[in-house]
XYZ file of C-alpha atoms in Angstrom:
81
model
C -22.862 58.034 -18.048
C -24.666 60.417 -16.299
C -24.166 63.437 -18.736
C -24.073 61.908 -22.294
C -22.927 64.939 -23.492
C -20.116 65.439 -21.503
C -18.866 61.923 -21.800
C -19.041 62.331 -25.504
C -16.978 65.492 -25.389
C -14.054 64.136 -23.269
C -13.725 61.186 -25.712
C -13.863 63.180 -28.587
C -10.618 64.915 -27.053
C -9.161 61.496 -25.636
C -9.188 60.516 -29.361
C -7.736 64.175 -30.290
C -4.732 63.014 -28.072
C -4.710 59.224 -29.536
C -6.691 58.447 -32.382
C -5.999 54.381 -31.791
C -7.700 54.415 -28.165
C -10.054 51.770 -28.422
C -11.396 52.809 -24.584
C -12.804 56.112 -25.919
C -14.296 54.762 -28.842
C -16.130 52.264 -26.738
C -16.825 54.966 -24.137
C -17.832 57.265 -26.900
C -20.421 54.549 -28.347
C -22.189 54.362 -25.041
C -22.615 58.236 -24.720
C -23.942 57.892 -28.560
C -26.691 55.656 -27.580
C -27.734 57.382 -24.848
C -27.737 60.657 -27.021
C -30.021 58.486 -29.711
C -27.338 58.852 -32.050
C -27.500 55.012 -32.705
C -25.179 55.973 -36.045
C -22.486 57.474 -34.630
C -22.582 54.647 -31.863
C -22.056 51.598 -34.789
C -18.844 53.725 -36.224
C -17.329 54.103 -32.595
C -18.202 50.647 -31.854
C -16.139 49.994 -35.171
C -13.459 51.707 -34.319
C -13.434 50.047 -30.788
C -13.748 46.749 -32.089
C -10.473 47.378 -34.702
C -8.057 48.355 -32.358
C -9.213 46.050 -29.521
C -11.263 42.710 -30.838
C -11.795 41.686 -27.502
C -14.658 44.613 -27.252
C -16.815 42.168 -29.597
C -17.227 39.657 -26.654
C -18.852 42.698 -24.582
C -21.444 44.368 -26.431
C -24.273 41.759 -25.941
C -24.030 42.083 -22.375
C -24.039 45.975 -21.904
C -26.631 47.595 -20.922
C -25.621 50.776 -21.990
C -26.102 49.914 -25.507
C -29.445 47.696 -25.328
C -30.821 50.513 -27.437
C -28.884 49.290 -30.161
C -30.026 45.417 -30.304
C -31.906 45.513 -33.214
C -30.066 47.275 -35.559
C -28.745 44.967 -38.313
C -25.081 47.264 -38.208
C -24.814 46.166 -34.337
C -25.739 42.079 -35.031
C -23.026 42.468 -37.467
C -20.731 43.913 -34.821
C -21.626 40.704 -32.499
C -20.797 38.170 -35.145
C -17.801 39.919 -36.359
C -19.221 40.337 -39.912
């Protein structure tokens, strides 16, 4: 995610199109972070994480949202609380 911005934007319309795609929530969350929008990122992880559980098992290991360790909403995320 080069261009946070624009990566935000074209999920924001993927979900316009489908509102259950777990793939542009997730997508979404990783613009967020990189946008310091660490909110916004926890809801789309959320969302992510409700239609597709198996997102759970990759958040630890992204990179992309390493900004996001030590919020207490993302450890929730990791242990599914």
């Amino acid at each position: 995610l080069n261009e946070p911005q624009w990566a935000a934007n074209l999920c924001s319309q993927a979900l316009k199109l489908d509102a259950e795609n777990s793939q542009a929530y997730y997508q979404l969350a990783r613009a967020y972070t990189r946008l310091e929008m660490h909110d916004e990122a926890i809801q789309s992880l959320q969302q992510a994480i409700r239609f597709t559980e198996s997102y759970r098992g990759e958040l630890e290991g992204d990179e992309a949202l390493k900004p996001l360790n030590d919020l207490p909403e993302f450890q929730k995320l990791l242990v599914g609380t």
